[in-house]
XYZ file of C-alpha atoms in Angstrom:
733
model
C 2.982 5.682 -40.428
C 4.964 4.039 -37.079
C 3.297 4.142 -33.560
C 5.501 6.208 -31.358
C 5.424 3.154 -28.806
C 4.094 0.304 -28.695
C 1.071 0.798 -25.967
C -1.959 -0.991 -25.000
C -4.644 2.031 -24.441
C -4.619 2.820 -20.188
C -7.457 0.849 -18.955
C -8.859 1.883 -15.009
C -6.283 0.746 -12.480
C -7.541 -0.720 -9.606
C -4.689 0.379 -7.306
C -5.683 3.741 -7.997
C -6.531 4.384 -4.595
C -5.076 5.597 -0.793
C -5.541 2.314 1.096
C -3.332 2.024 3.911
C -3.902 2.813 7.514
C -2.776 6.282 9.245
C -0.865 4.901 11.970
C 1.062 2.079 13.882
C -0.055 0.699 16.623
C 2.286 -0.144 19.940
C 2.719 -3.535 20.546
C 2.894 -5.032 24.213
C 1.969 -8.812 22.542
C 4.698 -11.843 22.185
C 7.937 -11.489 20.036
C 7.537 -14.201 17.343
C 5.485 -13.067 14.280
C 5.408 -16.127 11.988
C 7.194 -15.737 8.559
C 4.431 -14.873 5.490
C 3.452 -17.755 4.743
C 3.192 -18.651 0.775
C 0.060 -16.788 -1.159
C -3.307 -18.354 -0.421
C -4.280 -18.509 -4.279
C -1.354 -21.548 -4.251
C -3.453 -23.496 -1.595
C -5.906 -26.527 -2.769
C -9.129 -26.885 -0.627
C -12.169 -24.549 0.493
C -11.721 -20.676 1.967
C -13.639 -19.993 4.776
C -13.456 -16.279 6.255
C -13.764 -13.992 9.446
C -13.432 -10.909 11.079
C -11.623 -11.487 13.983
C -11.916 -8.303 17.131
C -10.054 -7.628 19.771
C -5.898 -8.128 17.973
C -3.646 -4.917 19.653
C -0.908 -5.252 16.761
C 0.686 -7.367 14.090
C 2.086 -9.865 16.275
C -1.398 -10.476 17.747
C -2.546 -11.477 14.462
C 0.368 -14.468 14.521
C -0.995 -15.516 17.802
C -4.422 -16.561 15.937
C -2.639 -17.986 13.615
C -1.004 -19.923 15.232
C -4.359 -21.486 17.634
C -5.843 -21.996 14.238
C -2.924 -23.530 12.862
C -3.246 -26.151 14.945
C -6.457 -27.006 13.941
C -6.294 -30.849 11.645
C -6.784 -30.226 8.015
C -6.101 -26.991 7.956
C -4.027 -26.215 4.673
C -3.141 -22.775 5.436
C -4.281 -19.514 7.899
C -3.926 -15.358 7.405
C -4.808 -12.909 9.399
C -4.943 -9.267 8.107
C -4.454 -7.024 10.781
C -5.247 -3.850 9.141
C -8.928 -5.677 7.843
C -9.477 -7.901 10.443
C -9.809 -10.199 8.652
C -8.808 -13.919 9.060
C -8.593 -16.783 6.572
C -8.341 -20.393 6.322
C -8.368 -22.548 3.910
C -9.202 -26.111 4.580
C -10.169 -29.846 3.468
C -13.241 -30.024 4.684
C -15.813 -28.032 6.717
C -13.555 -27.142 10.168
C -15.325 -23.330 10.894
C -16.763 -24.767 14.340
C -13.168 -25.617 15.575
C -11.849 -22.212 13.695
C -14.568 -19.912 15.526
C -13.784 -22.144 19.082
C -9.949 -21.925 18.853
C -9.962 -18.006 18.178
C -12.299 -17.133 20.920
C -9.682 -19.799 23.322
C -7.004 -17.499 22.649
C -8.936 -14.836 23.454
C -10.641 -13.485 20.664
C -13.403 -12.158 19.093
C -14.301 -13.929 15.853
C -18.137 -13.841 13.410
C -18.633 -14.479 10.430
C -17.364 -11.856 7.551
C -21.024 -11.501 6.308
C -22.534 -10.942 9.701
C -23.662 -7.952 11.017
C -20.472 -6.246 12.758
C -21.986 -6.802 16.511
C -21.635 -3.623 18.231
C -18.870 -1.894 19.762
C -18.353 -1.863 23.982
C -18.856 1.537 25.475
C -15.738 2.718 26.788
C -17.035 2.341 30.119
C -17.026 -1.318 29.822
C -13.901 -0.696 27.850
C -11.979 0.250 31.071
C -13.874 -0.910 33.862
C -10.750 -3.683 34.230
C -8.472 -0.988 34.825
C -10.582 1.570 36.167
C -11.363 -1.161 38.976
C -7.616 -1.717 39.397
C -6.869 2.324 40.153
C -9.729 2.583 42.992
C -7.931 -0.533 44.796
C -4.172 0.538 44.091
C -5.707 3.945 45.789
C -7.418 2.118 48.959
C -4.468 -0.231 49.481
C -2.495 3.021 49.241
C -4.480 4.637 51.601
C -4.144 1.686 54.182
C -0.701 0.936 53.599
C -0.137 4.472 55.298
C -2.140 3.513 58.698
C -2.281 0.098 59.276
C 1.086 -2.025 57.010
C -0.741 -5.665 57.582
C -3.813 -4.458 56.195
C -2.099 -2.035 53.631
C 0.218 -5.451 52.480
C -3.261 -7.415 52.428
C -4.721 -5.066 50.224
C -2.497 -4.635 47.479
C -2.761 -8.489 47.566
C -6.153 -8.882 46.487
C -5.473 -6.047 44.341
C -2.734 -8.207 42.360
C -4.612 -11.365 42.351
C -7.931 -9.111 40.901
C -5.009 -7.910 38.226
C -3.272 -10.989 37.302
C -6.551 -12.762 37.016
C -7.873 -11.261 33.581
C -3.598 -11.864 32.403
C -2.983 -15.020 33.363
C -6.406 -16.433 31.853
C -4.998 -14.785 28.291
C -1.633 -16.738 29.463
C -2.646 -19.829 29.585
C -5.048 -19.530 26.343
C -1.921 -18.172 24.332
C 0.299 -21.246 25.721
C -2.688 -24.040 24.699
C -2.855 -22.117 21.600
C 0.709 -22.559 21.155
C 1.707 -19.250 22.543
C 4.704 -19.903 25.093
C 6.451 -17.186 25.444
C 2.989 -14.053 25.465
C 3.932 -11.129 27.115
C 1.249 -12.416 29.351
C 3.347 -14.689 30.717
C 6.358 -12.796 31.303
C 3.934 -10.559 33.670
C 1.419 -13.333 34.948
C 5.240 -15.110 36.240
C 6.431 -11.617 37.463
C 3.567 -10.579 39.740
C 3.697 -13.547 41.000
C 6.725 -13.666 42.076
C 7.112 -10.486 43.596
C 3.797 -11.782 45.961
C 6.447 -14.471 46.840
C 9.287 -12.173 47.901
C 6.551 -10.165 49.839
C 6.573 -6.626 46.626
C 2.841 -6.269 47.100
C 3.069 -3.109 46.337
C 5.785 -3.511 43.546
C 3.362 -6.377 41.989
C 0.071 -4.977 41.926
C 1.924 -1.327 40.406
C 3.352 -3.740 37.417
C 0.038 -4.853 36.519
C -1.467 -1.355 36.620
C 1.129 -0.478 34.843
C 0.653 -3.253 31.613
C -3.044 -2.665 31.766
C -2.157 1.082 30.847
C -0.543 0.065 28.265
C -3.282 -2.439 26.357
C -6.089 0.411 26.883
C -3.590 2.561 24.957
C -2.619 -0.679 22.263
C -6.553 -0.489 22.150
C -6.882 3.300 20.768
C -4.066 3.180 18.999
C -4.883 0.298 17.041
C -8.225 1.980 16.906
C -6.137 4.540 15.489
C -4.362 2.448 13.263
C -7.198 0.770 11.098
C -8.775 4.325 10.777
C -7.663 4.813 6.813
C -9.013 1.017 5.346
C -12.316 1.226 7.872
C -12.749 4.707 6.394
C -11.845 3.051 2.476
C -14.392 0.204 3.612
C -16.919 2.872 4.729
C -17.160 4.501 0.854
C -18.818 2.127 -0.284
C -22.341 1.435 0.199
C -24.955 -0.840 1.342
C -27.627 -0.744 -0.566
C -27.971 0.972 -4.064
C -31.358 1.458 -6.448
C -30.919 -0.416 -9.441
C -33.795 0.444 -12.291
C -35.661 -3.279 -14.103
C -37.784 -2.744 -17.139
C -38.413 1.597 -16.417
C -38.854 0.395 -11.868
C -36.303 1.505 -9.422
C -35.418 -0.862 -6.494
C -33.406 -0.702 -4.049
C -31.740 -3.641 -3.263
C -28.184 -4.543 -1.418
C -25.052 -3.740 -3.258
C -24.210 -8.148 -2.787
C -26.744 -8.189 -5.719
C -25.494 -6.024 -7.740
C -23.958 -7.622 -11.190
C -22.128 -6.736 -13.965
C -24.698 -5.244 -16.801
C -27.405 -3.727 -13.998
C -27.716 -0.272 -14.568
C -27.981 2.201 -11.131
C -28.951 5.297 -10.313
C -26.731 7.928 -8.574
C -28.476 10.894 -6.835
C -25.954 13.869 -6.496
C -24.338 13.417 -3.786
C -24.954 10.190 -3.315
C -21.309 7.267 -3.983
C -21.008 4.374 -5.597
C -21.862 0.944 -4.532
C -19.548 -0.713 -7.730
C -17.632 -0.068 -10.484
C -19.318 1.367 -13.245
C -19.713 2.501 -17.162
C -21.567 5.901 -17.334
C -24.700 6.336 -19.332
C -24.940 10.140 -18.187
C -23.731 11.727 -21.478
C -21.793 14.227 -18.887
C -21.091 14.339 -15.313
C -18.571 15.911 -12.654
C -17.413 12.976 -9.553
C -15.965 13.348 -6.631
C -12.345 11.188 -6.670
C -10.171 12.967 -3.497
C -11.178 10.236 -0.772
C -10.042 7.650 -3.525
C -6.707 9.156 -4.982
C -6.371 12.119 -3.107
C -6.995 14.736 -5.995
C -8.452 17.940 -4.543
C -11.094 18.779 -7.511
C -14.208 17.272 -8.972
C -12.767 14.852 -12.368
C -15.481 15.717 -15.126
C -16.558 12.778 -17.129
C -18.293 11.656 -20.378
C -20.515 8.519 -21.412
C -18.475 5.174 -21.198
C -15.875 5.947 -18.821
C -15.575 4.002 -15.975
C -16.033 5.360 -12.010
C -14.664 3.559 -9.108
C -16.981 2.130 -6.523
C -16.946 4.850 -3.743
C -16.696 8.305 -6.052
C -19.081 10.015 -5.450
C -21.815 12.016 -7.821
C -21.033 16.162 -6.993
C -23.949 17.361 -8.440
C -27.020 15.461 -10.427
C -28.822 11.984 -10.536
C -26.682 9.605 -12.877
C -27.558 6.304 -14.505
C -24.283 4.192 -14.927
C -24.080 0.394 -16.189
C -21.999 -1.864 -13.249
C -19.159 -3.850 -14.398
C -17.432 -5.047 -11.150
C -19.073 -8.548 -9.821
C -19.725 -8.139 -5.787
C -16.229 -8.212 -4.163
C -14.220 -6.926 -7.029
C -15.176 -3.456 -6.914
C -12.051 -1.006 -7.036
C -12.155 -0.852 -3.325
C -12.071 -4.683 -2.792
C -8.822 -4.822 -4.434
C -7.848 -2.435 -2.938
C -8.217 -3.984 0.412
C -6.765 -7.313 -0.875
C -3.894 -5.166 -1.562
C -3.721 -4.273 1.741
C -3.905 -7.589 3.038
C -1.962 -9.500 0.710
C 1.129 -6.501 1.086
C 1.081 -7.528 5.117
C 2.684 -11.146 3.664
C 5.610 -8.997 1.875
C 7.336 -7.574 4.783
C 11.251 -6.285 4.853
C 14.042 -8.397 5.430
C 15.064 -6.323 8.610
C 11.632 -7.257 9.639
C 12.000 -10.815 9.124
C 15.198 -10.848 12.045
C 13.912 -8.656 14.086
C 11.123 -11.564 14.417
C 13.357 -14.372 14.127
C 15.378 -12.653 16.350
C 12.770 -12.103 18.766
C 11.628 -15.350 18.810
C 14.749 -17.310 20.134
C 14.906 -14.033 22.351
C 12.674 -13.880 24.628
C 13.526 -17.330 26.147
C 16.810 -16.795 26.005
C 16.469 -13.877 29.000
C 13.960 -16.357 30.920
C 16.416 -18.492 31.430
C 19.002 -15.987 32.292
C 16.647 -14.370 34.222
C 15.848 -17.117 36.168
C 20.265 -18.202 36.645
C 20.187 -14.566 38.095
C 17.480 -15.283 40.538
C 19.182 -18.620 41.611
C 22.896 -18.448 40.854
C 23.961 -15.925 42.819
C 22.394 -17.558 45.804
C 23.852 -21.125 45.315
C 26.972 -20.163 44.443
C 28.377 -17.405 46.515
C 25.091 -17.548 49.935
C 23.883 -14.062 48.202
C 20.439 -12.696 49.516
C 17.817 -15.304 48.054
C 15.242 -12.533 48.344
C 17.267 -9.832 46.909
C 17.991 -12.062 43.351
C 15.035 -13.548 42.669
C 13.782 -9.364 42.809
C 16.588 -9.024 40.276
C 15.932 -12.066 38.602
C 11.891 -10.308 37.967
C 12.944 -7.387 36.817
C 15.184 -8.441 34.830
C 12.874 -11.009 33.186
C 10.188 -7.178 32.408
C 13.371 -5.729 30.862
C 13.924 -8.343 28.803
C 10.364 -7.867 26.966
C 10.523 -7.807 23.468
C 7.657 -4.963 22.807
C 9.600 -2.422 21.929
C 11.905 -4.294 19.964
C 9.368 -6.239 18.150
C 7.141 -2.705 17.407
C 10.419 -0.839 15.972
C 10.684 -2.632 13.118
C 6.904 -2.807 11.851
C 5.473 0.705 13.558
C 8.611 2.629 11.196
C 7.413 0.935 8.097
C 3.633 1.261 8.797
C 4.106 5.402 9.447
C 6.087 4.913 5.796
C 3.615 3.172 4.391
C 0.836 5.311 5.301
C 3.113 8.830 4.348
C 3.135 7.703 1.290
C -0.578 6.400 0.627
C -0.936 10.226 1.843
C 0.213 11.668 -0.705
C -0.428 8.646 -3.940
C 2.007 6.134 -3.764
C 0.499 2.861 -3.041
C 4.026 1.004 -1.348
C 3.105 -3.118 -1.654
C 4.307 -3.533 1.633
C 7.984 -3.634 4.066
C 10.187 -5.448 1.204
C 9.399 -3.139 -1.268
C 9.964 0.220 0.798
C 13.106 -1.307 1.713
C 14.341 -1.869 -1.170
C 13.119 0.849 -2.265
C 15.232 2.623 -0.182
C 18.340 1.257 -1.734
C 17.691 2.535 -5.238
C 21.109 4.756 -6.788
C 19.691 4.478 -10.492
C 15.456 4.672 -12.328
C 15.282 3.657 -15.920
C 12.120 5.123 -16.765
C 10.018 4.284 -19.784
C 9.769 6.900 -22.366
C 6.068 6.746 -23.605
C 3.307 7.090 -20.852
C 5.913 7.819 -18.301
C 8.023 11.182 -19.403
C 6.212 11.982 -21.660
C 2.216 12.691 -21.681
C 1.381 9.391 -23.858
C -0.472 11.152 -26.609
C 0.912 12.693 -29.277
C 0.007 15.972 -30.622
C 0.077 18.015 -33.833
C 2.899 20.746 -33.334
C 3.090 22.008 -36.446
C 1.205 22.813 -40.120
C 3.790 23.013 -42.204
C 1.696 23.433 -46.374
C 3.716 24.163 -49.589
C 3.116 26.612 -52.746
C -0.466 25.926 -53.605
C -1.971 24.877 -50.080
C -2.646 26.459 -46.541
C -2.994 25.296 -43.286
C -6.235 25.425 -43.192
C -7.099 23.286 -46.028
C -3.674 21.118 -45.316
C -5.308 20.022 -42.173
C -8.463 19.627 -43.281
C -7.676 17.088 -46.056
C -6.097 15.738 -43.649
C -8.323 14.971 -40.884
C -10.694 13.771 -43.714
C -8.560 11.375 -45.015
C -7.772 10.161 -40.880
C -11.212 9.963 -39.870
C -12.628 6.855 -37.977
C -9.171 5.661 -37.886
C -8.003 4.662 -33.770
C -4.189 5.048 -34.232
C -2.915 7.966 -32.230
C -1.159 9.918 -34.993
C -4.781 10.020 -36.234
C -6.146 10.451 -33.825
C -4.219 13.235 -32.823
C -4.682 15.211 -36.530
C -8.543 15.021 -35.869
C -7.636 16.379 -33.058
C -6.742 19.547 -34.156
C -8.947 19.910 -36.978
C -11.896 20.263 -34.144
C -9.450 22.296 -32.181
C -9.243 24.424 -35.202
C -13.281 24.221 -35.238
C -12.374 22.989 -38.702
C -15.885 20.571 -41.290
C -13.266 17.621 -42.568
C -14.912 17.422 -46.234
C -15.916 13.605 -47.044
C -13.759 11.373 -47.752
C -14.589 7.884 -49.606
C -12.524 4.849 -50.419
C -10.320 5.268 -47.430
C -7.328 2.219 -48.128
C -4.304 1.305 -45.213
C -1.635 1.462 -46.985
C 0.602 -1.341 -44.795
C 3.609 -0.017 -43.396
C 3.358 3.360 -45.803
C 0.657 5.280 -44.629
C -3.503 5.754 -45.937
C -4.754 7.552 -48.677
C -8.580 8.278 -49.754
C -10.520 10.145 -52.637
C -11.154 13.685 -50.802
C -13.281 15.609 -53.500
C -12.459 14.003 -56.357
C -8.760 13.987 -56.012
C -6.501 11.154 -54.334
C -5.209 12.548 -51.381
C -2.162 9.907 -49.193
C -0.724 11.168 -46.438
C 3.030 8.776 -44.921
C 6.237 9.037 -43.637
C 8.656 10.442 -45.360
C 10.539 7.341 -45.518
C 8.091 5.730 -47.416
C 7.641 7.752 -50.107
C 9.818 7.639 -53.264
C 13.484 9.518 -53.840
C 11.629 12.014 -55.941
C 8.356 12.803 -54.281
C 10.601 15.201 -52.148
C 12.922 18.114 -53.331
C 16.117 19.087 -51.309
C 14.799 21.841 -49.483
C 11.610 19.448 -48.098
C 14.136 16.952 -47.357
C 16.106 19.240 -45.629
C 13.328 20.845 -43.348
C 11.813 17.600 -42.941
C 15.370 16.193 -41.496
C 15.717 18.898 -39.038
C 12.510 18.355 -37.567
C 12.872 15.069 -37.059
C 15.887 15.431 -35.553
C 14.129 17.403 -32.387
C 12.224 14.483 -31.784
C 9.132 15.431 -33.738
C 7.370 12.726 -35.892
C 6.578 14.244 -39.479
C 3.773 12.997 -42.059
C 3.787 14.341 -45.597
C 0.400 15.087 -47.503
C 0.276 14.143 -51.304
C -2.233 15.336 -53.513
C -2.407 12.778 -56.425
C 1.267 11.921 -56.131
C 2.230 15.702 -55.349
C 3.259 16.867 -52.140
C 0.932 19.174 -50.697
C 2.269 19.809 -47.035
C 3.506 18.094 -44.041
C 2.762 17.824 -40.139
C 4.903 17.794 -37.310
C 3.890 15.674 -34.034
C 4.926 14.820 -31.155
C 4.545 13.075 -27.983
C 5.509 16.276 -25.178
C 7.456 15.701 -22.096
C 5.004 15.696 -19.177
C 4.385 19.342 -16.787
C 6.317 17.845 -14.151
C 9.378 15.642 -15.630
C 12.008 18.176 -15.393
C 11.695 18.729 -12.313
C 11.203 15.080 -11.284
C 14.412 14.205 -12.254
C 16.223 17.299 -10.854
C 14.620 16.207 -7.517
C 16.013 12.231 -8.097
C 19.147 13.457 -9.056
C 19.388 15.800 -5.828
C 19.196 12.810 -4.162
C 21.979 11.260 -5.393
C 19.586 9.136 -8.110
C 20.488 9.075 -11.702
C 18.089 7.839 -14.742
C 18.039 6.782 -18.255
C 15.358 6.642 -20.384
C 14.412 2.852 -22.374
C 12.351 2.794 -25.182
C 10.811 1.356 -28.111
C 10.475 4.554 -29.868
C 13.216 5.865 -33.293
C 16.542 7.222 -31.689
C 15.790 10.496 -33.017
C 12.868 11.092 -30.799
C 14.784 9.390 -28.134
C 17.087 11.886 -28.277
C 15.105 14.789 -28.206
C 13.007 13.400 -25.345
C 16.550 12.700 -23.944
C 18.083 15.553 -24.897
C 15.362 17.913 -22.457
C 15.897 15.830 -19.833
C 19.758 15.923 -19.540
C 19.920 11.941 -19.242
C 21.076 8.467 -21.132
C 19.066 6.571 -23.629
C 18.648 3.712 -24.936
C 16.101 3.958 -28.218
C 15.254 0.496 -30.455
C 14.032 -1.604 -27.326
C 12.074 -4.126 -27.774
C 10.522 -5.875 -24.598
C 13.200 -8.092 -24.186
C 15.083 -5.550 -25.108
C 14.257 -3.725 -22.527
C 14.761 -6.584 -19.783
C 18.137 -7.111 -21.319
C 19.033 -3.830 -20.572
C 17.314 -3.419 -16.949
C 19.535 -7.108 -15.651
C 22.766 -5.310 -17.241
C 21.990 -2.085 -14.955
C 20.637 -3.912 -12.056
C 24.376 -5.110 -11.730
C 25.394 -2.533 -11.328
C 23.940 -0.646 -8.772
C 19.955 -0.715 -6.772
C 18.007 -0.049 -9.992
C 14.024 1.012 -10.060
C 12.030 0.473 -13.458
C 9.148 3.010 -13.933
C 6.882 2.131 -16.592
C 2.946 1.712 -17.291
C 2.182 -0.843 -20.079
C 2.490 -4.393 -20.613
C 5.754 -3.916 -22.756
C 7.497 -2.818 -19.556
C 5.998 -5.312 -17.022
C 8.792 -8.038 -17.551
C 11.276 -5.256 -17.444
C 9.814 -4.264 -13.700
C 10.065 -7.695 -12.996
C 13.951 -7.679 -13.893
C 14.511 -4.906 -11.823
C 14.778 -3.978 -7.916
C 12.022 -2.368 -8.192
C 8.988 -2.567 -10.020
C 6.808 1.186 -9.896
C 4.159 1.693 -12.962
C 2.496 4.976 -12.783
C -1.600 4.625 -12.342
C -2.891 5.516 -15.570
C -1.194 2.186 -16.760
C -2.287 -0.662 -17.679
C -3.711 -3.760 -15.558
C -0.858 -5.541 -16.178
C 2.020 -3.289 -15.336
C 0.105 -2.223 -12.375
C -0.135 -5.558 -11.142
C 3.284 -6.459 -11.681
C 5.034 -3.723 -9.947
C 5.553 -3.416 -6.293
C 4.405 0.109 -6.229
C 2.547 2.427 -8.000
C 1.918 5.874 -8.654
C -2.144 6.186 -8.109
C -1.740 10.074 -8.575
C 0.064 9.436 -11.749
C 2.460 12.261 -11.284
C 6.468 12.026 -12.049
C 7.053 14.398 -8.580
C 5.954 11.661 -6.610
C 8.662 9.413 -7.396
C 11.654 10.906 -5.014
C 9.128 11.454 -2.594
C 8.824 7.934 -2.261
C 12.524 7.186 -2.487
C 13.026 9.764 0.384
C 10.414 8.405 2.669
C 12.392 5.408 1.930
C 14.950 6.625 3.303
C 13.822 8.239 6.419
C 12.173 4.503 6.877
C 15.050 2.427 6.670
C 16.798 5.446 9.537
C 14.136 5.369 11.158
C 13.939 1.456 12.040
C 18.035 1.927 12.507
C 17.104 4.551 15.602
C 13.967 2.476 17.287
C 16.310 -0.202 17.329
C 18.976 1.936 19.272
C 16.163 3.086 21.373
C 15.112 -0.256 22.097
C 18.305 -1.963 22.746
C 19.760 1.094 24.154
C 17.418 1.051 27.293
C 17.066 -2.617 27.806
C 20.943 -1.766 28.326
C 21.158 0.430 30.582
C 18.486 -0.964 33.376
C 20.178 -4.063 33.184
C 22.638 -2.372 34.908
C 20.979 -0.931 36.907
C 19.117 -3.736 37.634
C 22.059 -5.848 38.443
C 23.792 -2.770 41.142
C 20.151 -2.971 42.451
C 19.698 1.169 41.614
C 15.564 0.105 39.784
C 13.178 -1.955 40.588
C 9.896 -3.849 39.546
C 7.816 -0.862 38.215
C 10.535 0.764 37.159
C 11.238 -1.624 34.705
C 7.917 -2.085 33.398
C 7.932 1.674 32.835
C 11.178 1.582 30.619
C 9.552 -1.293 28.550
C 6.344 0.626 28.303
C 8.241 3.805 28.012
C 10.815 2.120 25.342
C 7.437 1.320 23.375
C 5.967 4.575 23.349
C 8.845 6.105 22.226
C 9.662 3.500 19.589
C 6.108 4.171 18.269
C 6.211 7.772 18.535
C 9.566 8.525 16.379
C 7.778 6.124 13.840
C 4.623 8.486 13.340
C 6.879 11.289 12.859
C 7.638 10.170 9.442
C 3.675 10.152 8.792
C 4.604 13.891 8.370
C 7.719 13.317 6.158
């Protein structure tokens, strides 16, 4: 009997979670964002990790990287903004130097395993802004009654607001970030003081600090999804040893430990259920709203909640290697996989910022030098141009949209590994499907029992189940399961013997019962009528097994791997997007044709793994192709496609190879993913147009003398807010 497809049994999938943050923080950091470095796994040296706080956006993470990278002995450095984790690989112990460099760059740092410091109160966080607002109000009032005194008050207000910003600018310059937004603001404010624009200098700093606080709030919102994921795993656990219960740290648990989780408690590690039956709420992990029922031996992910009873489990994951830990690692890795357009914007910004500073300088000095124009007026225009040229909105335009797109996908049970994969997904025009486990359920079911004269359905099924009892073959298990479903009691079988490539036989009630594929039997065993019936059923995609008793046919059974409930709807949704599907399978052509016919799609059958790779490569030459599958034999084809997508129930190899995964294991999410990827690309184009369009408008109005310093800051902050708000619309897609 031939398996329907070459599959390994589904294993517990580490990616079957929802890890991404909900929102993207607006950015007022400097433009340069380094291209992703080589994977840390490929670098030699000792690994050290810290938690960094105070980062408002992904560009802040690049500032920390730049500061640490200058330390002698550092081989590689990576900062994951979403998890606030700094990882350094070095030849020797450079922990003190790293902590000093990060602090000098203006960020707080502590050891990864140290207890988290208490967050400052809102009053402490907002103190500098509140002081500046009060000073601005006092200065404005004094200006109304006494101009000289008011000017002095504005100067004092500017200096108070400038101190922390200029100090941060100097820190960043020392750590290698020369063109930070803090530098631009400091130059503009000092220049405004020198030309007597004291009120506008103070207003520039006030607007900047307001933007900073808004970013801090947005950054905390951005990390809520990750923080919630980290909070799913409790810090302590109840371990049972020699009948005694011990309360231990979750970090002390090791594979083989037996733990207890009370009703309403969360699992501190991945575990194998020892309780005969229990229900678990996995909604925070998978998005499924209903509790999932599990039985003895099932794998349960860390963070799942026992619904209604005390349960006992055996720990199967090491510290730092649970499902939640692996997902957090995937989030960090996803930040390395940035979209090509995002890398282009970063490279562009790296050139753009110093060029803008040079242009602003030329605008300030050339007209007075060449045309005897008014120095103060043109210096003022140069300073305004400096602020207009701030690249914040442009830099945030792409990562804001991509992060929102990734978060929206995660909310709907789709994990996409970074911006590059999201961009590739938006280009897809064809999708290649594996059959078994992807388009179909992956478990054959008995769809018909056909006894011949002298037998009946119950006896035929009972005899067949007796022969197959104890076999691990998918078809054998389907026959036994069908007998149990019908509440039949199979008789005792003895002398079971597998006939290699032909079937299986055993002695039941003193008679030899053999089950075999029709084409493995002598031609004289099957009469013309039975053979015609078998051919008709096989042409419909059914797998037929013939039962013989002492060499005489007593009937046949039909089995079939049935379509997923959402397969037709999913294929139709893809067609509506202009995406065509093709099925690639190792199954026989007749079974493949039957499934493909139901879905009205093209197919290739009888393929070995290398044949799937060849087919994907050929299809990929015509148009960008996505390959979706769930087995080990699908992994090479996924790698060969423009983008590989894994089903959440698939093997670990398929999940690790794929660029994206349907964690909820529903095909309907595929069209949603593509639709969302295309919407994200459109959103990025809109954001870039907003950022550059507003700059162009205010550039013209500045040179014409219509707009000034405070409007320049307002325009830049407004553009940042607009592109962020536009990106957040993706969360509702």
